[in-house]
């Protein structure tokens, strides 16, 4: 379990670092640009962040941290939900500024701040007074400090106000705030930052010209969420750093959730975390899912039960079957031998990962620039494809190899060089051969180039000849000759070489990009139950309710409930019967009729008992059951009481008219 | 019931004689009329209706004969589709012999209810002229008879029930849509067509339906709403039908009310007792399901600790499951159970219970947001502070508001607050937008339990459950205690009068003038104005209701049922 927590932490760190990166770029710009602050106009930065609202929080936090450290201590962070009116906005603003003021120099007499906070008269003038006092104090009281701080903060640091979600602010509030603050821009160096989820046009739609002219807006486009996703996948999945891996289906689910539902990197991370948790929780052998260093220790400490667990793994079983008889027995009976074998296999698996990743990247280099992207533009698509099944059996792979065979030489050379870089940077030892081979290819290409250069000279000369002969007949003739020669000439050296390269790459792929579930003991490192994940992240409560009501057999495994599609037996739970009956009705349902129908169904389902004495009692019971079922439906939101007619309920769902 | 008046009983006898032709039908109608006589008591214009009703019933048996040839109403036409159904309406008796008497009486009730519907039209027609009434009953009686036939057919079907339950259900559901077709022709077209499709009959039936429609039009010429309907029918396009269905729902269903049907309404306690008696179906299977869910407990625990929050969905009460979870795993830790279904729960009360009980903070906050801020601060300061929050029905009326959800989401996003909640409403997930979802950090678990929502629905004032008198009674006494003796006397007078007249179903209430007289005689008021002022006060407390009668006189009524009122008076007597 500790392993998980470590992983989670690493994960979040990664996220933070990568989020900060794009924003540091902005900040470089912002700092420069705030220097040439114009008078009368409030410098404003508009960050276009895209629709993945949930990620903004993190982005902004990192942004404000960054600002705090490098530019100014005065940052106010405003959210629309806190600011229904200009008064609240000012209150909030003051509060935050005061607070961070305390944070900055804690030596300050806190009492006075506290008092002032309690009876803030929220106005711009008080804010300015406060600002002046602060800057003065900074100047006078801590001259020594100022020296040090001036390196990071300026003489008069600007007050940065961040509007986190500009779209949800009311226009009135924003306008008022901007107009007021523009009056005071001389005394108070104010910088606004708007977070925008849709398009920069929204500023002009929200603010009339008279107001927006007070702003000096510069637009910053943040990276698209897809880029974020690729970075994450790159850093988390395509590394050998983490032993834990995602299976193909799971990854597909996560990516689909991201692309089709929310564009939220945070949710993607959440899903990943969940995968980790699930894996470690449900797979008893996940102890072995650890760094290579710890592996030996952990394998040795395996108990007998755990060994049994290993033997029960399907991939291990098929592995055993392939071994010769004596080894089979040893594997199945002696724990120690099994442990050694497991260790070896797991190490193999780790090596396989290393190779896998590098070869995958190489392949990606080749396929990512092909027209129409048969294997996908992003490396994640390629990764999914490779995880699912042997990639070389797919049609897409076939067509992409075809396309590679038609690449021009210069492209091919650059690709080969890239591959070389990737392979060199990878730590795998098996790639020495490959690297050499690639180098060989490269030199061959260079040789070719030299030859081709000569060839070019020839062709140029022939061009000149052609130009001399201007008459049509000769031209035609020479063209025909050229054509013939092209047909007759089987393959140029370059083409031969190209085929060789493609074949080699094909071999590489076949060797290293074996899907993970063909490997022995992949269950330990790979999380593959996509259904669970989907159930927990992308649940369908409506569907669940619907199946429960329509087809109780799905949940209650009783023969009596088994029925053919669409129908329902009269032995079903009360609520199912009532639900079914209500489906037949229009917008309004008469309770009495409903009750009649219900009791008829129920009675038919029960044994016909003749004595009237008990039937009267039964009637009450049925009535009670009906009442219960109806109120349950009401709770579930299928019906609501209606005042239009006495003893009627209104239907709320699915074709209620 | 003992309150059947002699005259109506006699009338019933007359009816019985007339219905000898078909003894089954006789039994039903006999039952109906009996029931109806009883039921009609609260209704004002009883005598007229009785009379009309008689006419209607007389013609009933004639209609019975021509019923098979005349496929009068489309619903009947549906029956006629099936040759078996059509032919066996006479031999239905044999089918009936299999049925329990109980069941047939139920059917009779259904039939009576159906017969009751055309009666409305008769009632409205009556003043127009006698020839018209003579005409209308006939048509409506045909309807009645067709209903009967319909039920014969249905019972016939019932024989096959064991094999084709679905069909049975269809039949049973039919009365509702049938009624619609009966009272609102144009709107019913689409409904019936649906049914036709389901029964894989199209041409024949539509042929039958058209005459039915055209015939229906002249039979109810005086009915304004229907005339309008017919006009609209001509431009029979979907849009019209849509608006029709939405604008005039009044005519869509039958007019039966529970009051007429049931001798007594069940109150909460009897309901609970009855339900206890009724065995829970599929207990074993449900138990198995629950055990499956219980095996997830430790997993939930782990996931809660890892910063996820858990939401349970699926049919059936998840209360017991959560309770079990609480008992098995949370015994030693600080936890808070929120019964979301409780009608007076608020976010503020949840927050206060956290601040007061968990954080031992005494003091008030000016807004929930402040409170939340305080809680957040405390939890951030002290990372050893852990709190489990269990919310039953996070989607209940009180908690489903945007603001409450926002606050709860923020609360749940605290790393040491572990939230596990259940939702039931079909539209519950719509409460949350992206931002809230990310705050909640939900993990969804499907826990369909099929167990009844006992606790959850006990607060929902269902239409069917009689509001237990005790609450009304206590509120009555409470309000009255705060009034002057004179005012109490006034109310008493009204209550007594109402109790005296409780046998009269058409009692409209005490007219203001009479009441004034009585109050003066009892020396309770000295002027018209005083009484009015007093009554206004009553009205404000919802103790009385005023109604203006047809003659413009104001009638006063205490909207409490008789038994409560009696109880109340007795209590008052004791107090005095």
JSON list of C-alpha atoms in Angstrom, two decimals, chain A residues 56-147:
[
{"chain": "A", "resi": 56, "resn": "UNK", "atom": "CA", "xyz": [-8.27, 25.42, -14.11]},
{"chain": "A", "resi": 57, "resn": "UNK", "atom": "CA", "xyz": [-8.06, 25.27, -10.41]},
{"chain": "A", "resi": 58, "resn": "UNK", "atom": "CA", "xyz": [-4.69, 23.63, -10.51]},
{"chain": "A", "resi": 59, "resn": "UNK", "atom": "CA", "xyz": [-3.47, 25.89, -13.25]},
{"chain": "A", "resi": 60, "resn": "UNK", "atom": "CA", "xyz": [-4.43, 28.98, -11.38]},
{"chain": "A", "resi": 61, "resn": "UNK", "atom": "CA", "xyz": [-2.96, 27.76, -8.20]},
{"chain": "A", "resi": 62, "resn": "UNK", "atom": "CA", "xyz": [0.35, 27.13, -9.83]},
{"chain": "A", "resi": 63, "resn": "UNK", "atom": "CA", "xyz": [0.11, 30.45, -11.58]},
{"chain": "A", "resi": 64, "resn": "UNK", "atom": "CA", "xyz": [-0.54, 32.37, -8.41]},
{"chain": "A", "resi": 65, "resn": "UNK", "atom": "CA", "xyz": [2.25, 30.52, -6.65]},
{"chain": "A", "resi": 66, "resn": "UNK", "atom": "CA", "xyz": [4.52, 31.48, -9.42]},
{"chain": "A", "resi": 67, "resn": "UNK", "atom": "CA", "xyz": [3.44, 35.08, -9.30]},
{"chain": "A", "resi": 68, "resn": "UNK", "atom": "CA", "xyz": [3.81, 35.18, -5.59]},
{"chain": "A", "resi": 69, "resn": "UNK", "atom": "CA", "xyz": [7.32, 33.94, -5.75]},
{"chain": "A", "resi": 70, "resn": "UNK", "atom": "CA", "xyz": [8.53, 36.02, -8.59]},
{"chain": "A", "resi": 71, "resn": "UNK", "atom": "CA", "xyz": [6.58, 39.16, -9.07]},
{"chain": "A", "resi": 72, "resn": "UNK", "atom": "CA", "xyz": [4.31, 40.40, -6.40]},
{"chain": "A", "resi": 73, "resn": "UNK", "atom": "CA", "xyz": [3.01, 39.36, -3.04]},
{"chain": "A", "resi": 74, "resn": "UNK", "atom": "CA", "xyz": [-0.34, 40.92, -3.66]},
{"chain": "A", "resi": 75, "resn": "UNK", "atom": "CA", "xyz": [-2.59, 38.49, -5.36]},
{"chain": "A", "resi": 76, "resn": "UNK", "atom": "CA", "xyz": [-6.28, 38.26, -4.99]},
{"chain": "A", "resi": 77, "resn": "UNK", "atom": "CA", "xyz": [-8.11, 35.28, -6.29]},
{"chain": "A", "resi": 78, "resn": "UNK", "atom": "CA", "xyz": [-11.75, 35.82, -7.07]},
{"chain": "A", "resi": 79, "resn": "UNK", "atom": "CA", "xyz": [-14.35, 33.30, -7.96]},
{"chain": "A", "resi": 80, "resn": "UNK", "atom": "CA", "xyz": [-17.73, 34.10, -9.37]},
{"chain": "A", "resi": 81, "resn": "UNK", "atom": "CA", "xyz": [-19.61, 32.21, -6.75]},
{"chain": "A", "resi": 82, "resn": "UNK", "atom": "CA", "xyz": [-18.20, 34.38, -4.01]},
{"chain": "A", "resi": 83, "resn": "UNK", "atom": "CA", "xyz": [-19.05, 37.61, -5.69]},
{"chain": "A", "resi": 84, "resn": "UNK", "atom": "CA", "xyz": [-22.70, 38.14, -6.38]},
{"chain": "A", "resi": 85, "resn": "UNK", "atom": "CA", "xyz": [-22.31, 41.90, -6.01]},
{"chain": "A", "resi": 86, "resn": "UNK", "atom": "CA", "xyz": [-19.66, 44.54, -6.19]},
{"chain": "A", "resi": 87, "resn": "UNK", "atom": "CA", "xyz": [-19.67, 44.83, -2.44]},
{"chain": "A", "resi": 88, "resn": "UNK", "atom": "CA", "xyz": [-18.91, 41.19, -1.90]},
{"chain": "A", "resi": 89, "resn": "UNK", "atom": "CA", "xyz": [-16.24, 41.39, -4.52]},
{"chain": "A", "resi": 90, "resn": "UNK", "atom": "CA", "xyz": [-14.50, 44.23, -2.80]},
{"chain": "A", "resi": 91, "resn": "UNK", "atom": "CA", "xyz": [-14.83, 42.51, 0.53]},
{"chain": "A", "resi": 92, "resn": "UNK", "atom": "CA", "xyz": [-13.29, 39.39, -0.81]},
{"chain": "A", "resi": 93, "resn": "UNK", "atom": "CA", "xyz": [-10.58, 41.30, -2.55]},
{"chain": "A", "resi": 94, "resn": "UNK", "atom": "CA", "xyz": [-9.65, 43.23, 0.53]},
{"chain": "A", "resi": 95, "resn": "UNK", "atom": "CA", "xyz": [-9.73, 40.16, 2.66]},
{"chain": "A", "resi": 96, "resn": "UNK", "atom": "CA", "xyz": [-7.39, 38.26, 0.43]},
{"chain": "A", "resi": 97, "resn": "UNK", "atom": "CA", "xyz": [-4.99, 41.12, -0.02]},
{"chain": "A", "resi": 98, "resn": "UNK", "atom": "CA", "xyz": [-4.82, 41.77, 3.69]},
{"chain": "A", "resi": 99, "resn": "UNK", "atom": "CA", "xyz": [-4.25, 38.15, 4.35]},
{"chain": "A", "resi": 100, "resn": "UNK", "atom": "CA", "xyz": [-1.42, 37.77, 1.98]},
{"chain": "A", "resi": 101, "resn": "UNK", "atom": "CA", "xyz": [-0.04, 40.94, 3.34]},
{"chain": "A", "resi": 102, "resn": "UNK", "atom": "CA", "xyz": [0.15, 39.26, 6.69]},
{"chain": "A", "resi": 103, "resn": "UNK", "atom": "CA", "xyz": [1.78, 36.32, 5.08]},
{"chain": "A", "resi": 104, "resn": "UNK", "atom": "CA", "xyz": [4.48, 38.37, 3.49]},
{"chain": "A", "resi": 105, "resn": "UNK", "atom": "CA", "xyz": [5.78, 40.19, 6.48]},
{"chain": "A", "resi": 106, "resn": "UNK", "atom": "CA", "xyz": [4.67, 38.40, 9.52]},
{"chain": "A", "resi": 107, "resn": "UNK", "atom": "CA", "xyz": [6.70, 40.81, 11.62]},
{"chain": "A", "resi": 108, "resn": "UNK", "atom": "CA", "xyz": [3.97, 43.29, 11.05]},
{"chain": "A", "resi": 109, "resn": "UNK", "atom": "CA", "xyz": [1.83, 44.33, 13.92]},
{"chain": "A", "resi": 110, "resn": "UNK", "atom": "CA", "xyz": [-0.99, 41.90, 13.47]},
{"chain": "A", "resi": 111, "resn": "UNK", "atom": "CA", "xyz": [-3.39, 43.65, 15.74]},
{"chain": "A", "resi": 112, "resn": "UNK", "atom": "CA", "xyz": [-3.86, 46.61, 13.56]},
{"chain": "A", "resi": 113, "resn": "UNK", "atom": "CA", "xyz": [-4.47, 44.45, 10.58]},
{"chain": "A", "resi": 114, "resn": "UNK", "atom": "CA", "xyz": [-6.95, 42.35, 12.39]},
{"chain": "A", "resi": 115, "resn": "UNK", "atom": "CA", "xyz": [-8.86, 45.35, 13.58]},
{"chain": "A", "resi": 116, "resn": "UNK", "atom": "CA", "xyz": [-8.94, 46.92, 10.23]},
{"chain": "A", "resi": 117, "resn": "UNK", "atom": "CA", "xyz": [-10.13, 43.70, 8.77]},
{"chain": "A", "resi": 118, "resn": "UNK", "atom": "CA", "xyz": [-13.06, 43.62, 11.06]},
{"chain": "A", "resi": 119, "resn": "UNK", "atom": "CA", "xyz": [-14.33, 46.97, 10.16]},
{"chain": "A", "resi": 120, "resn": "UNK", "atom": "CA", "xyz": [-13.30, 47.26, 6.60]},
{"chain": "A", "resi": 121, "resn": "UNK", "atom": "CA", "xyz": [-15.06, 49.94, 4.82]},
{"chain": "A", "resi": 122, "resn": "UNK", "atom": "CA", "xyz": [-14.78, 48.31, 1.53]},
{"chain": "A", "resi": 123, "resn": "UNK", "atom": "CA", "xyz": [-13.95, 50.93, -0.93]},
{"chain": "A", "resi": 124, "resn": "UNK", "atom": "CA", "xyz": [-11.26, 51.57, -3.40]},
{"chain": "A", "resi": 125, "resn": "UNK", "atom": "CA", "xyz": [-9.92, 54.48, -1.42]},
{"chain": "A", "resi": 126, "resn": "UNK", "atom": "CA", "xyz": [-9.35, 52.37, 1.64]},
{"chain": "A", "resi": 127, "resn": "UNK", "atom": "CA", "xyz": [-7.63, 49.86, -0.53]},
{"chain": "A", "resi": 128, "resn": "UNK", "atom": "CA", "xyz": [-5.36, 52.53, -1.86]},
{"chain": "A", "resi": 129, "resn": "UNK", "atom": "CA", "xyz": [-4.61, 53.78, 1.59]},
{"chain": "A", "resi": 130, "resn": "UNK", "atom": "CA", "xyz": [-3.76, 50.31, 2.63]},
{"chain": "A", "resi": 131, "resn": "UNK", "atom": "CA", "xyz": [-1.57, 49.87, -0.37]},
{"chain": "A", "resi": 132, "resn": "UNK", "atom": "CA", "xyz": [0.29, 53.08, 0.25]},
{"chain": "A", "resi": 133, "resn": "UNK", "atom": "CA", "xyz": [0.83, 52.24, 3.85]},
{"chain": "A", "resi": 134, "resn": "UNK", "atom": "CA", "xyz": [2.12, 48.85, 2.95]},
{"chain": "A", "resi": 135, "resn": "UNK", "atom": "CA", "xyz": [4.55, 50.07, 0.38]},
{"chain": "A", "resi": 136, "resn": "UNK", "atom": "CA", "xyz": [5.73, 52.84, 2.67]},
{"chain": "A", "resi": 137, "resn": "UNK", "atom": "CA", "xyz": [6.24, 50.47, 5.47]},
{"chain": "A", "resi": 138, "resn": "UNK", "atom": "CA", "xyz": [8.10, 48.24, 3.17]},
{"chain": "A", "resi": 139, "resn": "UNK", "atom": "CA", "xyz": [10.30, 51.12, 2.27]},
{"chain": "A", "resi": 140, "resn": "UNK", "atom": "CA", "xyz": [10.85, 52.55, 5.67]},
{"chain": "A", "resi": 141, "resn": "UNK", "atom": "CA", "xyz": [10.74, 49.72, 8.10]},
{"chain": "A", "resi": 142, "resn": "UNK", "atom": "CA", "xyz": [12.57, 47.04, 6.33]},
{"chain": "A", "resi": 143, "resn": "UNK", "atom": "CA", "xyz": [15.19, 48.65, 4.23]},
{"chain": "A", "resi": 144, "resn": "UNK", "atom": "CA", "xyz": [17.50, 45.74, 4.69]},
{"chain": "A", "resi": 145, "resn": "UNK", "atom": "CA", "xyz": [14.80, 43.41, 3.69]},
{"chain": "A", "resi": 146, "resn": "UNK", "atom": "CA", "xyz": [13.96, 45.47, 0.74]},
{"chain": "A", "resi": 147, "resn": "UNK", "atom": "CA", "xyz": [17.33, 44.99, -0.68]}
]
